[in-house]
Short mmCIF file of N, CA, C and O in Angstrom, two decimals:
data_model
loop_
_atom_site.label_atom_id
_atom_site.label_comp_id
_atom_site.label_asym_id
_atom_site.label_seq_id
_atom_site.Cartn_x
_atom_site.Cartn_y
_atom_site.Cartn_z
N MET A 1 -7.44 -13.20 -9.54
CA MET A 1 -7.77 -13.29 -10.94
C MET A 1 -8.71 -12.14 -11.30
O MET A 1 -9.66 -11.87 -10.61
N SER A 2 -8.44 -11.48 -12.39
CA SER A 2 -9.24 -10.35 -12.82
C SER A 2 -10.28 -10.80 -13.83
O SER A 2 -10.04 -11.68 -14.65
N LEU A 3 -11.43 -10.15 -13.76
CA LEU A 3 -12.47 -10.39 -14.76
C LEU A 3 -12.13 -9.62 -16.02
O LEU A 3 -11.48 -8.59 -15.97
N PRO A 4 -12.60 -10.10 -17.17
CA PRO A 4 -12.43 -9.32 -18.39
C PRO A 4 -13.14 -7.98 -18.25
O PRO A 4 -14.16 -7.90 -17.55
N PRO A 5 -12.62 -6.91 -18.88
CA PRO A 5 -13.23 -5.59 -18.75
C PRO A 5 -14.73 -5.57 -19.03
O PRO A 5 -15.46 -4.81 -18.42
N SER A 6 -15.20 -6.40 -19.93
CA SER A 6 -16.63 -6.41 -20.27
C SER A 6 -17.50 -6.89 -19.11
O SER A 6 -18.69 -6.61 -19.07
N GLN A 7 -16.92 -7.58 -18.13
CA GLN A 7 -17.70 -8.10 -17.00
C GLN A 7 -17.56 -7.26 -15.74
O GLN A 7 -18.12 -7.59 -14.71
N LEU A 8 -16.82 -6.19 -15.83
CA LEU A 8 -16.64 -5.33 -14.67
C LEU A 8 -17.63 -4.17 -14.71
O LEU A 8 -17.93 -3.64 -15.76
N ASP A 9 -18.13 -3.79 -13.54
CA ASP A 9 -18.96 -2.59 -13.52
C ASP A 9 -18.04 -1.38 -13.41
O ASP A 9 -16.83 -1.51 -13.26
N ASP A 10 -18.60 -0.18 -13.50
CA ASP A 10 -17.79 1.04 -13.50
C ASP A 10 -16.95 1.19 -12.24
O ASP A 10 -15.79 1.59 -12.30
N ASP A 11 -17.52 0.84 -11.09
CA ASP A 11 -16.77 0.96 -9.83
C ASP A 11 -15.55 0.04 -9.84
O ASP A 11 -14.47 0.43 -9.41
N ASP A 12 -15.73 -1.18 -10.33
CA ASP A 12 -14.62 -2.13 -10.40
C ASP A 12 -13.53 -1.64 -11.34
O ASP A 12 -12.35 -1.74 -11.05
N ARG A 13 -13.94 -1.09 -12.48
CA ARG A 13 -12.96 -0.57 -13.44
C ARG A 13 -12.19 0.60 -12.84
O ARG A 13 -10.97 0.67 -12.95
N GLU A 14 -12.90 1.49 -12.18
CA GLU A 14 -12.25 2.64 -11.55
C GLU A 14 -11.28 2.17 -10.47
O GLU A 14 -10.17 2.68 -10.37
N ARG A 15 -11.71 1.20 -9.69
CA ARG A 15 -10.87 0.67 -8.62
C ARG A 15 -9.59 0.05 -9.20
O ARG A 15 -8.50 0.27 -8.69
N GLN A 16 -9.74 -0.71 -10.27
CA GLN A 16 -8.57 -1.32 -10.91
C GLN A 16 -7.60 -0.26 -11.44
O GLN A 16 -6.40 -0.40 -11.30
N VAL A 17 -8.15 0.77 -12.05
CA VAL A 17 -7.31 1.85 -12.57
C VAL A 17 -6.54 2.50 -11.42
O VAL A 17 -5.33 2.73 -11.51
N LEU A 18 -7.24 2.79 -10.33
CA LEU A 18 -6.61 3.45 -9.20
C LEU A 18 -5.55 2.56 -8.55
O LEU A 18 -4.43 3.01 -8.28
N VAL A 19 -5.87 1.32 -8.32
CA VAL A 19 -4.92 0.40 -7.69
C VAL A 19 -3.68 0.23 -8.56
O VAL A 19 -2.54 0.28 -8.07
N ARG A 20 -3.87 0.07 -9.85
CA ARG A 20 -2.74 -0.07 -10.78
C ARG A 20 -1.87 1.19 -10.75
O ARG A 20 -0.65 1.12 -10.71
N ALA A 21 -2.51 2.35 -10.73
CA ALA A 21 -1.78 3.61 -10.72
C ALA A 21 -0.99 3.77 -9.41
O ALA A 21 0.15 4.24 -9.42
N ILE A 22 -1.57 3.37 -8.29
CA ILE A 22 -0.88 3.48 -7.01
C ILE A 22 0.33 2.55 -7.00
O ILE A 22 1.42 2.93 -6.56
N ARG A 23 0.16 1.34 -7.50
CA ARG A 23 1.28 0.39 -7.54
C ARG A 23 2.42 0.89 -8.42
O ARG A 23 3.57 0.56 -8.17
N ARG A 24 2.11 1.69 -9.41
CA ARG A 24 3.13 2.19 -10.34
C ARG A 24 3.82 3.47 -9.86
O ARG A 24 4.78 3.92 -10.48
N LEU A 25 3.34 4.05 -8.78
CA LEU A 25 3.99 5.25 -8.25
C LEU A 25 5.41 4.92 -7.81
O LEU A 25 5.67 3.82 -7.30
N PRO A 26 6.33 5.87 -7.98
CA PRO A 26 7.66 5.67 -7.40
C PRO A 26 7.50 5.46 -5.90
O PRO A 26 6.61 6.04 -5.26
N ARG A 27 8.35 4.64 -5.33
CA ARG A 27 8.19 4.26 -3.93
C ARG A 27 8.09 5.47 -3.00
O ARG A 27 7.26 5.48 -2.08
N ARG A 28 8.90 6.49 -3.20
CA ARG A 28 8.87 7.64 -2.28
C ARG A 28 7.51 8.35 -2.34
O ARG A 28 7.05 8.86 -1.32
N HIS A 29 6.88 8.38 -3.49
CA HIS A 29 5.55 8.97 -3.60
C HIS A 29 4.50 8.02 -3.01
O HIS A 29 3.59 8.44 -2.31
N ARG A 30 4.63 6.73 -3.33
CA ARG A 30 3.64 5.75 -2.87
C ARG A 30 3.62 5.66 -1.35
O ARG A 30 2.55 5.64 -0.73
N ASP A 31 4.81 5.62 -0.72
CA ASP A 31 4.86 5.52 0.74
C ASP A 31 4.12 6.67 1.40
O ASP A 31 3.31 6.46 2.31
N VAL A 32 4.40 7.88 0.95
CA VAL A 32 3.76 9.05 1.54
C VAL A 32 2.25 9.03 1.27
O VAL A 32 1.45 9.28 2.17
N PHE A 33 1.86 8.72 0.05
CA PHE A 33 0.44 8.68 -0.30
C PHE A 33 -0.31 7.66 0.56
O PHE A 33 -1.37 7.95 1.11
N VAL A 34 0.23 6.46 0.66
CA VAL A 34 -0.43 5.39 1.41
C VAL A 34 -0.52 5.76 2.89
O VAL A 34 -1.59 5.60 3.50
N LEU A 35 0.56 6.24 3.45
CA LEU A 35 0.53 6.61 4.87
C LEU A 35 -0.49 7.71 5.13
O LEU A 35 -1.22 7.67 6.13
N HIS A 36 -0.55 8.68 4.25
CA HIS A 36 -1.46 9.81 4.46
C HIS A 36 -2.92 9.45 4.17
O HIS A 36 -3.80 9.70 4.99
N ARG A 37 -3.18 8.87 3.00
CA ARG A 37 -4.56 8.64 2.57
C ARG A 37 -5.21 7.39 3.12
O ARG A 37 -6.41 7.37 3.35
N PHE A 38 -4.44 6.33 3.33
CA PHE A 38 -5.05 5.07 3.76
C PHE A 38 -4.96 4.83 5.26
O PHE A 38 -5.81 4.18 5.83
N THR A 39 -3.92 5.34 5.89
CA THR A 39 -3.81 5.16 7.33
C THR A 39 -4.19 6.42 8.09
O THR A 39 -4.33 6.37 9.30
N GLY A 40 -4.32 7.55 7.36
CA GLY A 40 -4.72 8.80 8.00
C GLY A 40 -3.62 9.47 8.79
O GLY A 40 -3.89 10.35 9.61
N MET A 41 -2.38 9.08 8.55
CA MET A 41 -1.26 9.66 9.29
C MET A 41 -1.06 11.12 8.88
O MET A 41 -1.05 11.43 7.69
N PRO A 42 -0.91 12.01 9.84
CA PRO A 42 -0.68 13.43 9.52
C PRO A 42 0.69 13.64 8.85
O PRO A 42 1.63 12.86 9.08
N VAL A 43 0.78 14.69 8.08
CA VAL A 43 2.00 15.01 7.34
C VAL A 43 3.21 15.09 8.28
O VAL A 43 4.28 14.57 7.98
N GLU A 44 3.04 15.73 9.43
CA GLU A 44 4.14 15.89 10.37
C GLU A 44 4.65 14.54 10.87
O GLU A 44 5.85 14.32 11.02
N GLN A 45 3.74 13.62 11.13
CA GLN A 45 4.12 12.30 11.61
C GLN A 45 4.81 11.48 10.51
O GLN A 45 5.76 10.75 10.78
N ILE A 46 4.35 11.64 9.28
CA ILE A 46 5.00 10.97 8.14
C ILE A 46 6.43 11.47 8.02
O ILE A 46 7.36 10.68 7.84
N ALA A 47 6.60 12.78 8.13
CA ALA A 47 7.94 13.37 8.03
C ALA A 47 8.86 12.79 9.10
O ALA A 47 10.00 12.41 8.81
N GLU A 48 8.36 12.71 10.30
CA GLU A 48 9.16 12.17 11.40
C GLU A 48 9.49 10.69 11.15
O GLU A 48 10.63 10.27 11.29
N ARG A 49 8.51 9.94 10.73
CA ARG A 49 8.71 8.50 10.50
C ARG A 49 9.71 8.23 9.38
O ARG A 49 10.51 7.30 9.46
N LEU A 50 9.64 9.04 8.32
CA LEU A 50 10.53 8.83 7.18
C LEU A 50 11.85 9.58 7.31
O LEU A 50 12.76 9.40 6.48
N GLY A 51 11.94 10.45 8.32
CA GLY A 51 13.17 11.21 8.52
C GLY A 51 13.40 12.27 7.45
O GLY A 51 14.53 12.51 7.04
N ILE A 52 12.30 12.90 7.01
CA ILE A 52 12.39 13.94 6.00
C ILE A 52 11.63 15.17 6.48
O ILE A 52 10.89 15.11 7.45
N GLU A 53 11.84 16.28 5.79
CA GLU A 53 11.15 17.53 6.13
C GLU A 53 9.66 17.45 5.79
O GLU A 53 9.27 16.73 4.85
N THR A 54 8.86 18.19 6.50
CA THR A 54 7.43 18.26 6.24
C THR A 54 7.17 18.73 4.81
O THR A 54 6.28 18.19 4.12
N ARG A 55 7.97 19.70 4.35
CA ARG A 55 7.82 20.19 2.97
C ARG A 55 8.05 19.08 1.96
O ARG A 55 7.41 19.04 0.92
N ALA A 56 8.98 18.17 2.26
CA ALA A 56 9.25 17.04 1.36
C ALA A 56 8.05 16.09 1.31
O ALA A 56 7.70 15.58 0.24
N VAL A 57 7.42 15.87 2.45
CA VAL A 57 6.22 15.02 2.49
C VAL A 57 5.13 15.67 1.63
O VAL A 57 4.49 14.99 0.82
N GLU A 58 4.93 16.96 1.81
CA GLU A 58 3.91 17.67 1.04
C GLU A 58 4.20 17.60 -0.45
O GLU A 58 3.29 17.40 -1.26
N ALA A 59 5.46 17.76 -0.82
CA ALA A 59 5.85 17.71 -2.23
C ALA A 59 5.63 16.31 -2.80
O ALA A 59 5.13 16.15 -3.93
N ARG A 60 5.98 15.29 -2.04
CA ARG A 60 5.79 13.91 -2.51
C ARG A 60 4.31 13.57 -2.62
O ARG A 60 3.90 12.89 -3.55
N LEU A 61 3.52 14.05 -1.68
CA LEU A 61 2.08 13.81 -1.73
C LEU A 61 1.48 14.50 -2.96
O LEU A 61 0.69 13.90 -3.69
N ALA A 62 1.90 15.73 -3.21
CA ALA A 62 1.43 16.45 -4.40
C ALA A 62 1.86 15.72 -5.67
O ALA A 62 1.09 15.60 -6.62
N GLY A 63 3.09 15.22 -5.68
CA GLY A 63 3.58 14.47 -6.83
C GLY A 63 2.77 13.20 -7.06
O GLY A 63 2.42 12.86 -8.20
N ALA A 64 2.46 12.50 -5.98
CA ALA A 64 1.66 11.29 -6.09
C ALA A 64 0.27 11.60 -6.64
O ALA A 64 -0.22 10.92 -7.54
N LEU A 65 -0.35 12.64 -6.11
CA LEU A 65 -1.70 13.01 -6.57
C LEU A 65 -1.68 13.42 -8.04
O LEU A 65 -2.60 13.07 -8.79
N GLY A 66 -0.65 14.14 -8.44
CA GLY A 66 -0.54 14.54 -9.84
C GLY A 66 -0.40 13.33 -10.75
O GLY A 66 -1.06 13.24 -11.79
N ARG A 67 0.46 12.40 -10.36
CA ARG A 67 0.65 11.18 -11.17
C ARG A 67 -0.63 10.34 -11.23
O ARG A 67 -0.98 9.81 -12.27
N LEU A 68 -1.29 10.21 -10.08
CA LEU A 68 -2.54 9.43 -10.06
C LEU A 68 -3.61 10.09 -10.90
O LEU A 68 -4.35 9.42 -11.62
N SER A 69 -3.69 11.40 -10.82
CA SER A 69 -4.68 12.13 -11.60
C SER A 69 -4.45 11.93 -13.10
O SER A 69 -5.39 11.67 -13.85
N ARG A 70 -3.18 12.02 -13.51
CA ARG A 70 -2.86 11.80 -14.93
C ARG A 70 -3.18 10.37 -15.36
O ARG A 70 -3.70 10.14 -16.45
N ALA A 71 -2.89 9.40 -14.50
CA ALA A 71 -3.17 8.00 -14.83
C ALA A 71 -4.66 7.77 -15.00
O ALA A 71 -5.10 7.08 -15.92
N VAL A 72 -5.44 8.38 -14.14
CA VAL A 72 -6.90 8.23 -14.21
C VAL A 72 -7.44 8.92 -15.46
O VAL A 72 -8.28 8.36 -16.17
N GLU A 73 -6.92 10.11 -15.76
CA GLU A 73 -7.35 10.81 -16.97
C GLU A 73 -7.02 10.01 -18.21
O GLU A 73 -7.84 9.92 -19.14
N GLN A 74 -5.85 9.41 -18.25
CA GLN A 74 -5.45 8.61 -19.41
C GLN A 74 -6.34 7.38 -19.56
O GLN A 74 -6.57 6.91 -20.66
N ALA A 75 -6.85 6.88 -18.44
CA ALA A 75 -7.73 5.72 -18.49
C ALA A 75 -9.17 6.12 -18.82
O ALA A 75 -10.03 5.26 -18.99
N GLY A 76 -9.43 7.42 -18.87
CA GLY A 76 -10.78 7.88 -19.21
C GLY A 76 -11.75 7.84 -18.05
O GLY A 76 -12.95 7.81 -18.24
N ASP A 77 -11.23 7.83 -16.83
CA ASP A 77 -12.09 7.77 -15.65
C ASP A 77 -11.95 9.02 -14.81
O ASP A 77 -11.71 8.96 -13.62
N GLY A 78 -12.07 10.19 -15.42
CA GLY A 78 -11.92 11.45 -14.70
C GLY A 78 -12.82 11.53 -13.49
O GLY A 78 -13.91 10.99 -13.47
N GLY A 79 -12.36 12.20 -12.47
CA GLY A 79 -13.15 12.38 -11.27
C GLY A 79 -13.03 11.25 -10.27
O GLY A 79 -13.67 11.26 -9.24
N LEU A 80 -12.21 10.26 -10.55
CA LEU A 80 -12.10 9.11 -9.67
C LEU A 80 -11.46 9.45 -8.33
O LEU A 80 -11.85 8.94 -7.31
N LEU A 81 -10.49 10.34 -8.33
CA LEU A 81 -9.74 10.62 -7.12
C LEU A 81 -10.42 11.65 -6.24
O LEU A 81 -9.96 12.75 -6.06
N ASN A 82 -11.52 11.29 -5.66
CA ASN A 82 -12.22 12.16 -4.73
C ASN A 82 -11.65 11.90 -3.34
O ASN A 82 -11.78 10.82 -2.80
N ALA A 83 -11.01 12.90 -2.77
CA ALA A 83 -10.35 12.73 -1.48
C ALA A 83 -11.32 12.36 -0.37
O ALA A 83 -10.92 11.84 0.66
N ASN A 84 -12.60 12.59 -0.56
CA ASN A 84 -13.58 12.29 0.47
C ASN A 84 -14.11 10.86 0.41
O ASN A 84 -14.86 10.44 1.27
N GLU A 85 -13.72 10.09 -0.60
CA GLU A 85 -14.19 8.71 -0.70
C GLU A 85 -13.46 7.86 0.33
O GLU A 85 -12.33 8.10 0.66
N GLY A 86 -14.12 6.83 0.82
CA GLY A 86 -13.53 5.95 1.82
C GLY A 86 -12.68 4.87 1.19
O GLY A 86 -12.88 3.69 1.45
N LEU A 87 -11.69 5.23 0.41
CA LEU A 87 -10.88 4.24 -0.30
C LEU A 87 -10.04 3.38 0.64
O LEU A 87 -9.72 2.25 0.31
N GLY A 88 -9.69 3.90 1.79
CA GLY A 88 -8.86 3.14 2.71
C GLY A 88 -9.54 1.89 3.22
O GLY A 88 -8.89 0.97 3.70
N GLN A 89 -10.84 1.82 3.13
CA GLN A 89 -11.57 0.66 3.61
C GLN A 89 -11.80 -0.38 2.53
O GLN A 89 -12.26 -1.46 2.81
N ASP A 90 -11.44 -0.07 1.35
CA ASP A 90 -11.60 -1.00 0.24
C ASP A 90 -10.56 -2.11 0.35
O ASP A 90 -9.41 -1.86 0.65
N ARG A 91 -10.95 -3.35 0.11
CA ARG A 91 -10.01 -4.47 0.23
C ARG A 91 -8.83 -4.35 -0.71
O ARG A 91 -7.70 -4.67 -0.37
N LEU A 92 -9.06 -3.89 -1.92
CA LEU A 92 -7.96 -3.75 -2.87
C LEU A 92 -6.96 -2.72 -2.40
O LEU A 92 -5.76 -2.92 -2.47
N CYS A 93 -7.46 -1.61 -1.90
CA CYS A 93 -6.57 -0.57 -1.40
C CYS A 93 -5.87 -1.04 -0.13
O CYS A 93 -4.71 -0.72 0.10
N ALA A 94 -6.55 -1.82 0.69
CA ALA A 94 -5.91 -2.37 1.88
C ALA A 94 -4.75 -3.27 1.48
O ALA A 94 -3.73 -3.34 2.16
N GLY A 95 -4.89 -3.96 0.36
CA GLY A 95 -3.80 -4.79 -0.15
C GLY A 95 -2.59 -3.95 -0.50
O GLY A 95 -1.46 -4.36 -0.28
N ILE A 96 -2.81 -2.77 -1.03
CA ILE A 96 -1.71 -1.86 -1.34
C ILE A 96 -0.98 -1.49 -0.04
O ILE A 96 0.23 -1.47 0.02
N VAL A 97 -1.75 -1.21 0.99
CA VAL A 97 -1.15 -0.84 2.28
C VAL A 97 -0.28 -1.99 2.78
O VAL A 97 0.85 -1.78 3.21
N ARG A 98 -0.77 -3.21 2.70
CA ARG A 98 0.00 -4.36 3.17
C ARG A 98 1.25 -4.57 2.33
O ARG A 98 2.27 -5.04 2.83
N GLN A 99 1.21 -4.22 1.04
CA GLN A 99 2.35 -4.43 0.15
C GLN A 99 3.37 -3.31 0.23
O GLN A 99 4.43 -3.42 -0.37
N THR A 100 3.07 -2.26 0.94
CA THR A 100 4.01 -1.14 1.03
C THR A 100 4.91 -1.37 2.23
O THR A 100 4.45 -1.35 3.36
N PRO A 101 6.20 -1.60 2.00
CA PRO A 101 7.12 -1.98 3.09
C PRO A 101 7.14 -1.01 4.27
O PRO A 101 7.27 -1.44 5.39
N ILE A 102 7.00 0.26 4.04
CA ILE A 102 7.10 1.22 5.12
C ILE A 102 5.99 1.01 6.15
O ILE A 102 6.16 1.27 7.34
N ILE A 103 4.85 0.49 5.73
CA ILE A 103 3.71 0.28 6.64
C ILE A 103 4.01 -0.83 7.64
O ILE A 103 3.60 -0.78 8.77
N SER A 104 4.71 -1.83 7.23
CA SER A 104 4.89 -3.02 8.08
C SER A 104 6.06 -2.89 9.04
O SER A 104 6.35 -3.82 9.76
N ARG A 105 6.72 -1.77 9.08
CA ARG A 105 7.85 -1.58 10.01
C ARG A 105 7.39 -1.49 11.43
O ARG A 105 6.35 -1.07 11.76
#
């Protein structure tokens, strides 16, 4: 159950925006993004696991980051996507990992 926006602090709002944006990514972008950013899998290993070229992984990752960046900008939360943040340890983001079919194979 979500709290009304007026009861959320800035971190919670940012987290909700990011989680919603990740869930809305096309599956091919979401799979690559989740594997790379939340599990720390290297691009080469993602390519091997998905049976695609390394360049395709890089292109999908770039596509995912572009879409997420636009979603965050539209929500008015610029600067949210800091690659150095420990988002993979967040419970909400961990839920995304569990919901992504490619992870559970």
